[in-house]
Short mmCIF file of C-alpha atoms in Angstrom, two decimals:
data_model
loop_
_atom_site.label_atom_id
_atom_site.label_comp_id
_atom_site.label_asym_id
_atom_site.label_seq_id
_atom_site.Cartn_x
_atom_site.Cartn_y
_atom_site.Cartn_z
CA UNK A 160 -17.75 -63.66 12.95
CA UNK A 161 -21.43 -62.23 12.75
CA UNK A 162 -22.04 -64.21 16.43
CA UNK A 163 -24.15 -61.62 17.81
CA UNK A 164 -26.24 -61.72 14.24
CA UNK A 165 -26.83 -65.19 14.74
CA UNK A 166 -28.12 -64.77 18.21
CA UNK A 167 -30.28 -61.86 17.23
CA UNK A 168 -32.06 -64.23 14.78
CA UNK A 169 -32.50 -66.52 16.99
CA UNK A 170 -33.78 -63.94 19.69
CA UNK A 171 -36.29 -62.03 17.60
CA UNK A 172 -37.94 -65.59 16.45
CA UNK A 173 -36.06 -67.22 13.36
CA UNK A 174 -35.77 -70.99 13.28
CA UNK A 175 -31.96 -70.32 12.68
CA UNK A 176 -30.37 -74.35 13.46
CA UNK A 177 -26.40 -74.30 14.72
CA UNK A 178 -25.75 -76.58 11.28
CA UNK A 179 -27.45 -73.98 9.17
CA UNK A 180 -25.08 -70.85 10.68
CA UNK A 181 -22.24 -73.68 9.94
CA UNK A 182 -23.41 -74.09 6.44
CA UNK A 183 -23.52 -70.30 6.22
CA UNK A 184 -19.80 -69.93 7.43
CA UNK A 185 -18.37 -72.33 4.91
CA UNK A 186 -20.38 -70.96 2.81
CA UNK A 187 -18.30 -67.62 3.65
CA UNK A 188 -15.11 -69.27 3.51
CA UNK A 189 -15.45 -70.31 0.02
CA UNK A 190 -15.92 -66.69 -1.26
CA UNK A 191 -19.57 -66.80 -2.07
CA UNK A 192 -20.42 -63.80 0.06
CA UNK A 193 -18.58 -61.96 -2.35
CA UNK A 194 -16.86 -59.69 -0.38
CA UNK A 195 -19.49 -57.18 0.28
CA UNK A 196 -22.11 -56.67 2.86
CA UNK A 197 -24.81 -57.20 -0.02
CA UNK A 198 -23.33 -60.31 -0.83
CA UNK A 199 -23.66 -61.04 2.62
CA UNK A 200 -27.50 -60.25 2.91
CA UNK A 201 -27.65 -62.67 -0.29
CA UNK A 202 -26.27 -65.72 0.72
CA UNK A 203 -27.67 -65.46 4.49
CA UNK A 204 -30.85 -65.45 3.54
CA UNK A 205 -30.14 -68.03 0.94
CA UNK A 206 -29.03 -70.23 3.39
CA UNK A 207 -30.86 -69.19 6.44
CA UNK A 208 -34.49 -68.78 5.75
CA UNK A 209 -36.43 -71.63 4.67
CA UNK A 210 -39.70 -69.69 3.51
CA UNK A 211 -40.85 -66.65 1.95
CA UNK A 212 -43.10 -66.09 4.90
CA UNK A 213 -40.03 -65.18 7.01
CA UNK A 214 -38.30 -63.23 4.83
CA UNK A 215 -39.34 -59.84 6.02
CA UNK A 216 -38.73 -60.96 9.29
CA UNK A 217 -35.30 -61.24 8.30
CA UNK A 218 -34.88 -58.35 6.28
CA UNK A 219 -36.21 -56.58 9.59
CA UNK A 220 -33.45 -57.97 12.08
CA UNK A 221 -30.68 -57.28 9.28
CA UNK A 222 -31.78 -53.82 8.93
CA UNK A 223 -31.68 -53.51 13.15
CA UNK A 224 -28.27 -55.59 13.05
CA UNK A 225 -26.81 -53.39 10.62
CA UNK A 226 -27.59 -50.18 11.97
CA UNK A 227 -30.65 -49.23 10.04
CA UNK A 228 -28.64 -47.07 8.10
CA UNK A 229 -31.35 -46.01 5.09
CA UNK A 230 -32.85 -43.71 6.98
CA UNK A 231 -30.73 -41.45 9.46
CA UNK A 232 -33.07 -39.96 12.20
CA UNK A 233 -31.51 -36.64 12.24
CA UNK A 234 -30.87 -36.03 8.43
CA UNK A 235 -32.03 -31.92 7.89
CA UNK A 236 -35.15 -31.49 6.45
CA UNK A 237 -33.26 -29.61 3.54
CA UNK A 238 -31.38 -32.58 2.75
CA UNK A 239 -34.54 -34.44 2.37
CA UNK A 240 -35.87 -32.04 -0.09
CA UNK A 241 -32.16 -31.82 -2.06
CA UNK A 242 -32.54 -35.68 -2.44
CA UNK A 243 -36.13 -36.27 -3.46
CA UNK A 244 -35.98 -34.26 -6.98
CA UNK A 245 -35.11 -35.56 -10.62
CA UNK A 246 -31.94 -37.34 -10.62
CA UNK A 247 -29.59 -36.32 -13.36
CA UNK A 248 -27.90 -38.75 -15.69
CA UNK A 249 -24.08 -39.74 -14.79
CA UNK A 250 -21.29 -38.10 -15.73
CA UNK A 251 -18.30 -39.15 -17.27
CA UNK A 252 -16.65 -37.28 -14.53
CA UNK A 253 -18.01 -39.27 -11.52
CA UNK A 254 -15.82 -41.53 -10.24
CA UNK A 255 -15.28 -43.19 -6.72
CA UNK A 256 -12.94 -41.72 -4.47
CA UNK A 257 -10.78 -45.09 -3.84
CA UNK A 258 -10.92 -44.66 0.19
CA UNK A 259 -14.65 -44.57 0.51
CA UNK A 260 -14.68 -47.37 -1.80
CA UNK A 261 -13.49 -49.91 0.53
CA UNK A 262 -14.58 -47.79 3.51
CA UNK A 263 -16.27 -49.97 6.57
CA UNK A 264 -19.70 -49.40 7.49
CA UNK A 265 -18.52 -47.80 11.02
CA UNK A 266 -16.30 -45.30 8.94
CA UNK A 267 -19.10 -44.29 6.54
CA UNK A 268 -21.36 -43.71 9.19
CA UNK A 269 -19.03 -41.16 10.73
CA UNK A 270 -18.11 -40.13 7.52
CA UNK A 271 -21.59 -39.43 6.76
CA UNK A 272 -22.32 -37.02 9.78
CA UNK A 273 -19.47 -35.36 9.10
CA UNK A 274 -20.25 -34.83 5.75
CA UNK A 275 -23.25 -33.06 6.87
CA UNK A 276 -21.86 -30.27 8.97
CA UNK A 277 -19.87 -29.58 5.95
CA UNK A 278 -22.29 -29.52 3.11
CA UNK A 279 -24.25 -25.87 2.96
CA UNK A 280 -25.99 -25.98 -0.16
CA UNK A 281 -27.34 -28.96 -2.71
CA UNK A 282 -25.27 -30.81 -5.33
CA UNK A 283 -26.00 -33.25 -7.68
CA UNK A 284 -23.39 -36.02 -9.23
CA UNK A 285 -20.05 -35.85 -8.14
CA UNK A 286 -18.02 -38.25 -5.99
CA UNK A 287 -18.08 -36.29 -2.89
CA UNK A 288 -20.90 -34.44 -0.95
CA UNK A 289 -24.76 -36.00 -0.18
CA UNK A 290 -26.45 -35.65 -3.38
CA UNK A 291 -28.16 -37.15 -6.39
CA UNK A 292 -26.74 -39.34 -8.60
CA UNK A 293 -22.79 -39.42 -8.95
CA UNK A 294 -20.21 -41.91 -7.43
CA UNK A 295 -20.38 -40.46 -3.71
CA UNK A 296 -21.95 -42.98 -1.14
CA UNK A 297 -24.08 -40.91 0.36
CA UNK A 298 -27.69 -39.54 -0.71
CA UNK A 299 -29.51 -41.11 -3.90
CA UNK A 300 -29.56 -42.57 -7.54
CA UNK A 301 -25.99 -42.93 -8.20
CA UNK A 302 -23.41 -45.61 -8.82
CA UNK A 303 -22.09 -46.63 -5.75
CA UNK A 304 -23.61 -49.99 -4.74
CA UNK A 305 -21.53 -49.52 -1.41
CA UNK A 306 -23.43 -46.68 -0.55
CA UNK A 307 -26.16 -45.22 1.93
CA UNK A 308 -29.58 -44.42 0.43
CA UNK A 309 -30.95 -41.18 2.08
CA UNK A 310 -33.85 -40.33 0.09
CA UNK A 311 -35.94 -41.20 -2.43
CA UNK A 312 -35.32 -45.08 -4.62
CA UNK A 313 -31.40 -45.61 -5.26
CA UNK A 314 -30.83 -46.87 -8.78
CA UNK A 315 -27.82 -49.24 -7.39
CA UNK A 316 -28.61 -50.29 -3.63
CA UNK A 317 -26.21 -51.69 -0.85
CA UNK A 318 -27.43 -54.46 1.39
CA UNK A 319 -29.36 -52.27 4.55
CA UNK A 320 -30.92 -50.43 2.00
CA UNK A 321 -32.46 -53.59 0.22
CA UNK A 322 -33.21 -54.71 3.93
CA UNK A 323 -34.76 -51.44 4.90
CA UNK A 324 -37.19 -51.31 2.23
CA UNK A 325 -38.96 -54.54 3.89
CA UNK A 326 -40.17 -55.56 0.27
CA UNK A 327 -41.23 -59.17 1.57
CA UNK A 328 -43.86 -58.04 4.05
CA UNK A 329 -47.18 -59.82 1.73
CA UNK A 330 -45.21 -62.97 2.60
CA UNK A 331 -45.78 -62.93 6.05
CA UNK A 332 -47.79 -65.32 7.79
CA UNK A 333 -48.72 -63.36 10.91
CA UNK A 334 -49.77 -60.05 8.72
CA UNK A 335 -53.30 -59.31 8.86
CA UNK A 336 -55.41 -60.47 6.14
CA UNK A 337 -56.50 -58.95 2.69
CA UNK A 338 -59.39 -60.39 1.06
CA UNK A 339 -57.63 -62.77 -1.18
CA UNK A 340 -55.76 -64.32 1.03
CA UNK A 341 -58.82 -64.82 3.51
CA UNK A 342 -60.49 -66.82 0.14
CA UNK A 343 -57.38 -68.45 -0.17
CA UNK A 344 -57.46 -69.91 3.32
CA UNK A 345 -60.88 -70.76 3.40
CA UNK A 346 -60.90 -73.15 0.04
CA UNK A 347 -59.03 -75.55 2.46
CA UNK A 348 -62.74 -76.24 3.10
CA UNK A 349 -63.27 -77.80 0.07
CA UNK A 350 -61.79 -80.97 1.40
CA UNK A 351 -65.48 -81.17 2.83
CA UNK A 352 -67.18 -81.68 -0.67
CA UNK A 353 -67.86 -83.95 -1.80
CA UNK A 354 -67.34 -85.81 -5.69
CA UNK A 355 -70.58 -85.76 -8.15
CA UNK A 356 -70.92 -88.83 -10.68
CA UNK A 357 -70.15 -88.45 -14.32
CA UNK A 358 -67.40 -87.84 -16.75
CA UNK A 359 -63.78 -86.10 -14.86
CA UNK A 360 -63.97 -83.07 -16.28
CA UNK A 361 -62.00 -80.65 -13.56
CA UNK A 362 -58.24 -80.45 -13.51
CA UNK A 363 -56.01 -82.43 -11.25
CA UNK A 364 -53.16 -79.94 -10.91
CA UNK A 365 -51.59 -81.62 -7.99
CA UNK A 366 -51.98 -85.63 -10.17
CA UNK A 367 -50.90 -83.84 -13.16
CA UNK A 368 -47.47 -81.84 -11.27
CA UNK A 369 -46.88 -85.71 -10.44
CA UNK A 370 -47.80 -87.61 -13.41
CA UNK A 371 -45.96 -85.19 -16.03
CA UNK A 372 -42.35 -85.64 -13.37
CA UNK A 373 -42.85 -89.15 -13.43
CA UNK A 374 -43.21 -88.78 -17.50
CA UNK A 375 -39.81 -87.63 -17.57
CA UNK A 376 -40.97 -83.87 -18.06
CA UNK A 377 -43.76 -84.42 -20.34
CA UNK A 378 -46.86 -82.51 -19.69
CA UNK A 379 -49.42 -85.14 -18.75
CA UNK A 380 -52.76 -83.96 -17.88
CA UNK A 381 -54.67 -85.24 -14.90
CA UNK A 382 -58.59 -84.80 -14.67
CA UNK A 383 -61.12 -85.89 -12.04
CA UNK A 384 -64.40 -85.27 -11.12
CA UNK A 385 -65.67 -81.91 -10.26
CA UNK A 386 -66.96 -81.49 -6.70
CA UNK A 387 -70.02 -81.18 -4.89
CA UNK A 388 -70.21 -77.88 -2.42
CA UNK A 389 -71.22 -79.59 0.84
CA UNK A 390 -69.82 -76.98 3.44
CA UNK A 391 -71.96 -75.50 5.68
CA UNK A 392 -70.70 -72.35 7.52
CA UNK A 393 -72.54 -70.20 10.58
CA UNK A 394 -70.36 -66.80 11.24
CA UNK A 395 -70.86 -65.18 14.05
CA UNK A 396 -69.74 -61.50 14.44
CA UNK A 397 -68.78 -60.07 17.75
CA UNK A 398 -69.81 -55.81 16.72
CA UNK A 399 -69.54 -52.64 17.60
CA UNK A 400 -67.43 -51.36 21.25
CA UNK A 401 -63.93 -52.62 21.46
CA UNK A 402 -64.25 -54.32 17.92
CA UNK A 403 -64.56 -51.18 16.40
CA UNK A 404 -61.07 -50.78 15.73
CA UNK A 405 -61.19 -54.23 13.35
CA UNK A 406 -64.19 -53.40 11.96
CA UNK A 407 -62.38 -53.23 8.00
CA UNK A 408 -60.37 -56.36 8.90
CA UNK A 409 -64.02 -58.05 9.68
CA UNK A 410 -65.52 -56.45 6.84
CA UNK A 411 -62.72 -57.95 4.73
CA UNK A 412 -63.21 -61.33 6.22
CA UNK A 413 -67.27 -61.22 5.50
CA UNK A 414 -66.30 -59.98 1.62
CA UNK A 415 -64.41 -62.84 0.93
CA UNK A 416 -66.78 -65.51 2.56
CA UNK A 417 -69.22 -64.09 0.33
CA UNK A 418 -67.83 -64.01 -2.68
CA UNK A 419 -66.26 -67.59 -1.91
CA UNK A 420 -68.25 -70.25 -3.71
CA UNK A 421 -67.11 -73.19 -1.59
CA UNK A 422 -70.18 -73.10 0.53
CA UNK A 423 -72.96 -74.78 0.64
CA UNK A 424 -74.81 -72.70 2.97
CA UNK A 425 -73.99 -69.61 4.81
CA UNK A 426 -75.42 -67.86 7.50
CA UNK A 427 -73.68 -64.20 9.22
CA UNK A 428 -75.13 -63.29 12.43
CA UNK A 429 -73.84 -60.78 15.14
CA UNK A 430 -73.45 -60.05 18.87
CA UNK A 431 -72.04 -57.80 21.15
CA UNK A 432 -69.63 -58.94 23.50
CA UNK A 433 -71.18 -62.19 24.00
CA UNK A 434 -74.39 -64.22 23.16
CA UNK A 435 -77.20 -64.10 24.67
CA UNK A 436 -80.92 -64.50 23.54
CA UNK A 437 -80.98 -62.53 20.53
CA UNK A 438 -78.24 -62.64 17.49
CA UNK A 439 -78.62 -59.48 15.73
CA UNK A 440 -78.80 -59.73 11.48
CA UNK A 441 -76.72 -56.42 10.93
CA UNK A 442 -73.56 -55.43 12.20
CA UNK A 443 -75.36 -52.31 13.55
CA UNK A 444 -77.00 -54.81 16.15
CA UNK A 445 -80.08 -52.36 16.74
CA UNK A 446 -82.73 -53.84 19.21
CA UNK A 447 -85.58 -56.18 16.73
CA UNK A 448 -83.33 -56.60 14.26
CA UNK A 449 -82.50 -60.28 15.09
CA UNK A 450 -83.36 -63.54 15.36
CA UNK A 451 -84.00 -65.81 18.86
CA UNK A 452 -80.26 -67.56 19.57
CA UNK A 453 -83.09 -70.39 20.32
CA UNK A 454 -84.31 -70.68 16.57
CA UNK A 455 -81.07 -70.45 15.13
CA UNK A 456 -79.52 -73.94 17.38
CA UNK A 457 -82.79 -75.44 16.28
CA UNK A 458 -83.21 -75.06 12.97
CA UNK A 459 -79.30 -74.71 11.78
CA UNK A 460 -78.24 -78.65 11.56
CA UNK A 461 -75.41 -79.78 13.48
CA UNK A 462 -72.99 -80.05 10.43
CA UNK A 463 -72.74 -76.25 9.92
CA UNK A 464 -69.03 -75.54 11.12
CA UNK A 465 -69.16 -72.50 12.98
CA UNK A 466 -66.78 -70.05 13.16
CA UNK A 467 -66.83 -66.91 15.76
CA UNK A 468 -64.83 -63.25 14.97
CA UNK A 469 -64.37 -61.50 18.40
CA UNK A 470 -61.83 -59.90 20.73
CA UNK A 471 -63.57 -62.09 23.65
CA UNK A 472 -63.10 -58.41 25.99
CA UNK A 473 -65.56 -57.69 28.40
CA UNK A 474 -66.40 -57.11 31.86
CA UNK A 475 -66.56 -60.61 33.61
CA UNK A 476 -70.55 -60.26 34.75
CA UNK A 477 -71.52 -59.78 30.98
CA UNK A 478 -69.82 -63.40 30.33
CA UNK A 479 -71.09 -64.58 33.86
CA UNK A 480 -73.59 -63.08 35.31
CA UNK A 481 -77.64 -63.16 34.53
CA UNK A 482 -78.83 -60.22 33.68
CA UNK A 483 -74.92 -59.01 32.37
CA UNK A 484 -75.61 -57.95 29.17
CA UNK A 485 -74.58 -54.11 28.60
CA UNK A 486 -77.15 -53.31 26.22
CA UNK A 487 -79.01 -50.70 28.08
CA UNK A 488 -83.04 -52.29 28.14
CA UNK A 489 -81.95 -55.91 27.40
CA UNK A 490 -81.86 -58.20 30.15
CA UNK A 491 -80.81 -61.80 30.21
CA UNK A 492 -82.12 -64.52 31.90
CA UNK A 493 -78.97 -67.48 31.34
CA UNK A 494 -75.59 -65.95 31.45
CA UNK A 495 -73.67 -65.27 28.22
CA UNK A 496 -70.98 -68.41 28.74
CA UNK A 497 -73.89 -71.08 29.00
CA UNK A 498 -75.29 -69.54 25.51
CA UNK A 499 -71.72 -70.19 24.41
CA UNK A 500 -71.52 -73.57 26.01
CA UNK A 501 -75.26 -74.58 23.96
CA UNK A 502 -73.31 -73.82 20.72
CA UNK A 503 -69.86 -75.87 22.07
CA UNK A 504 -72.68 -78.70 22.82
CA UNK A 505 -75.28 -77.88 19.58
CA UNK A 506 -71.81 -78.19 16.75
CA UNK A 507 -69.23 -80.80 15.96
CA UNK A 508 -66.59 -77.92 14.58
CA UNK A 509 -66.11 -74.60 15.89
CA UNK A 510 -63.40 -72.25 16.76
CA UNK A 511 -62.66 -68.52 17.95
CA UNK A 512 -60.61 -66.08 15.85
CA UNK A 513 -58.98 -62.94 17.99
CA UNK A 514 -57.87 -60.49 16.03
CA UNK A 515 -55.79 -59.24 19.10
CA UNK A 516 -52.32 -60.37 18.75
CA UNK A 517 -51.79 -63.48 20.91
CA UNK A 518 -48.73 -62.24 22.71
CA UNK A 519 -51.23 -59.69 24.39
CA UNK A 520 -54.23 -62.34 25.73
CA UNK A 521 -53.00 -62.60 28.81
CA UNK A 522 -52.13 -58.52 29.54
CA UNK A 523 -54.88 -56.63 27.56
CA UNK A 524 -58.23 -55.62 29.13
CA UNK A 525 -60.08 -58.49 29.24
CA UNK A 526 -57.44 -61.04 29.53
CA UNK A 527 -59.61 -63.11 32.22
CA UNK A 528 -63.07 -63.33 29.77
CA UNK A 529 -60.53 -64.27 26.59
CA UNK A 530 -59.14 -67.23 29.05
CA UNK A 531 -62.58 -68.38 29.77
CA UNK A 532 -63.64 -68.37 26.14
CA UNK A 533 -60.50 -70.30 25.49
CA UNK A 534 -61.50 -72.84 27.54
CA UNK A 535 -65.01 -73.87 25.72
CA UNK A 536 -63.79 -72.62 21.95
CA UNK A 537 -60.25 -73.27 20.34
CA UNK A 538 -58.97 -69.74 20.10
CA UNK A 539 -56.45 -68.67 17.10
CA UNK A 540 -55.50 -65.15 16.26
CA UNK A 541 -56.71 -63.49 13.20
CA UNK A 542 -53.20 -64.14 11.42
CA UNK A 543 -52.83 -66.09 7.95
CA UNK A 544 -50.98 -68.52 10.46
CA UNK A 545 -54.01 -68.52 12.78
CA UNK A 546 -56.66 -68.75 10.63
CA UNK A 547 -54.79 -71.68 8.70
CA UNK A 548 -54.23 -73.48 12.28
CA UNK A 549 -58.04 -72.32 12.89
CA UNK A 550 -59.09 -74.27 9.88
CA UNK A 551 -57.67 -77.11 10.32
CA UNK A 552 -59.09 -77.63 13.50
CA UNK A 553 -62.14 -77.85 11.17
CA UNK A 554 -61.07 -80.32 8.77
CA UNK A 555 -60.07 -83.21 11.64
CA UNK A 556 -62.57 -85.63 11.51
#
């Protein structure tokens, strides 16, 4: 039962194992589905999902599985407005018709259609016609946790509708970034620092979680001493051109690094499709607003772990060529992959964060210059996953 379910987990990405699905049907066959198609969504991804990151995933190949009933495609506009008003309290008189009760999903659907070529003007409770509130399945707000939601937020919701509403989509791993969880990510750093000497006066929490479980329960605090900021970070911008469309995403990424406090130094410079002589000290990159590429390798140490934002797309002879670079009036003399080869050479740690998704490197515009920047920086897409991955590529020693 549920095969094809199984198989569309498995096809749209889910780590679903054959002993899990197993687990899930005994699971079924003692009763603890309980009956219902909500019970259902319950235990499956009980049993099923291993993190929060993937539960929207999953709510998003139930709500495909399952028809995507919560929101019909060709529901009337006037319906729409009928539904989205004040829902009235329930009457005593509203009680399920026993048929649609223990109706199948298939039968409501058609039930449901139906139902509209019927209904001609609004109503509200009842057990019958798409409305608010009431016992009927259909519309919103009322009692029948069987039901379809067709508007507005249901009071008592059935399994599709829970999966419809996609409320786990801040777990995901592959969502792009906010600002706190681009701090988040980057105080993986901190493994960098280094301890000061004196008295331990910062908070273990990960030696106190395991000293108070080994003390049976009792809260046991753990304290150790504080640490020393001794990360050094160079970001380098690609701006302007094909990045406009990620300009907030970067702008979120460049709030966060500097309001992090886990640095020891920082330093934000920009280019524009690739590096060349000059990095630019605005996003604007206007012509003398920079400094010489030259003085930065010189005078930036070799511990600075350097990170560059780009899409790497561009025409080939601005990443190989001398004399490539498409700002009208520049011209360079080296060509823009041997500047990126001095910093591969100049920096122990570096790595390249796309914020095109990865599944389109090899078909977007620019497909050939993103392989060759592959090939002299680790490349990770601007994902919570990839900048994790991305970061610790950082941390190995």
């Amino acid at each position: 039962m549920f095969l094809d379910f199984f198989y569309l987990l498995r096809a749209r990405g889910l780590a679903v194992s054959l002993n899990e699905w197993m687990s899930l049907i005994e699971a079924m066959d003692l009763g603890l589905a309980d009956s219902s198609l909500l019970g259902f969504y319950h235990l499956c991804r009980s049993v099923l999902i291993k993190s929060e990151a993937d539960y929207d995933k999953f709510d998003a190949i139930f709500a495909e599985y399952f028809k995507g009933i919560e929101s019909p495609e060709d529901l009337p506009e006037e319906f729409w407005k009928w539904l989205n008003q004040d829902i009235k309290e329930r009457d005593i008189n509203d009680k399920p018709i026993p048929e649609e009760a223990i109706m199948e999903l298939e039968d409501l659907l058609k039930r449901f259609y139906q139902r509209i070529e019927e209904q001609k003007e609004q109503h509200n409770g009842g057990n019958y016609w798409i409305g608010t509130g009431g016992t009927s399945r259909m519309g919103h707000g009322g009692y029948n946790n069987q039901g379809i939601r067709t508007g507005g937020i249901g009071r008592h919701k059935s399994a599709v509708q829970i999966a419809g509403e996609r409320n786990f989509r801040d777990f995901r791993q592959d969502s792009i970034l906010d600002i706190r969880q681009f701090q988040m990510a980057f105080r993986k750093l901190r493994q960098f620092s280094a301890r000061v000497e004196g008295a331990k006066t910062e908070l273990d929490v990960d030696g106190t979680i395991d000293e108070t479980c080994s003390n049976a329960g009792n809260l046991k605090l753990v304290f150790n001493k504080p640490r020393k900021n001794t990360i050094k970070l160079l970001l380098l911008f690609d701006s302007d051109g094909s990045m406009m469309p990620y300009s907030s995403l970067c702008s979120r990424l460049f709030q966060a690094v500097s309001k992090s406090s886990h640095f020891k130094d920082l330093k934000v410079y920009y280019f524009h499709n690739c590096i060349y002589e000059h990095l630019y000290t605005t996003p604007y990159c206007k012509k003398g607003q920079w400094v010489n590429t030259d003085w930065v390798l010189s005078n930036l140490d070799s511990e600075y772990k350097v990170i560059f934002i780009g899409d790497g797309t561009m025409a080939p002879s601005e990443l190989l060529r001398i004399g490539g670079n498409s700002v009208i009036g520049l011209y360079n003399e080296e060509p823009g992959v041997e500047w990126l080869k001095k910093f591969k050479r100049r920096y122990k740690k570096q790595i390249w964060l796309n914020p095109i998704p990865k599944d389109d490197w090899d078909f977007v515009y620019g497909s050939y210059t993103i392989a060759m920047i592959k090939d002299v920086f680790p490349m990770f897409e601007l994902t919570l996953d990839g900048l994790e991955e991305g970061i610790k590529r950082l941390l190995v020693r």
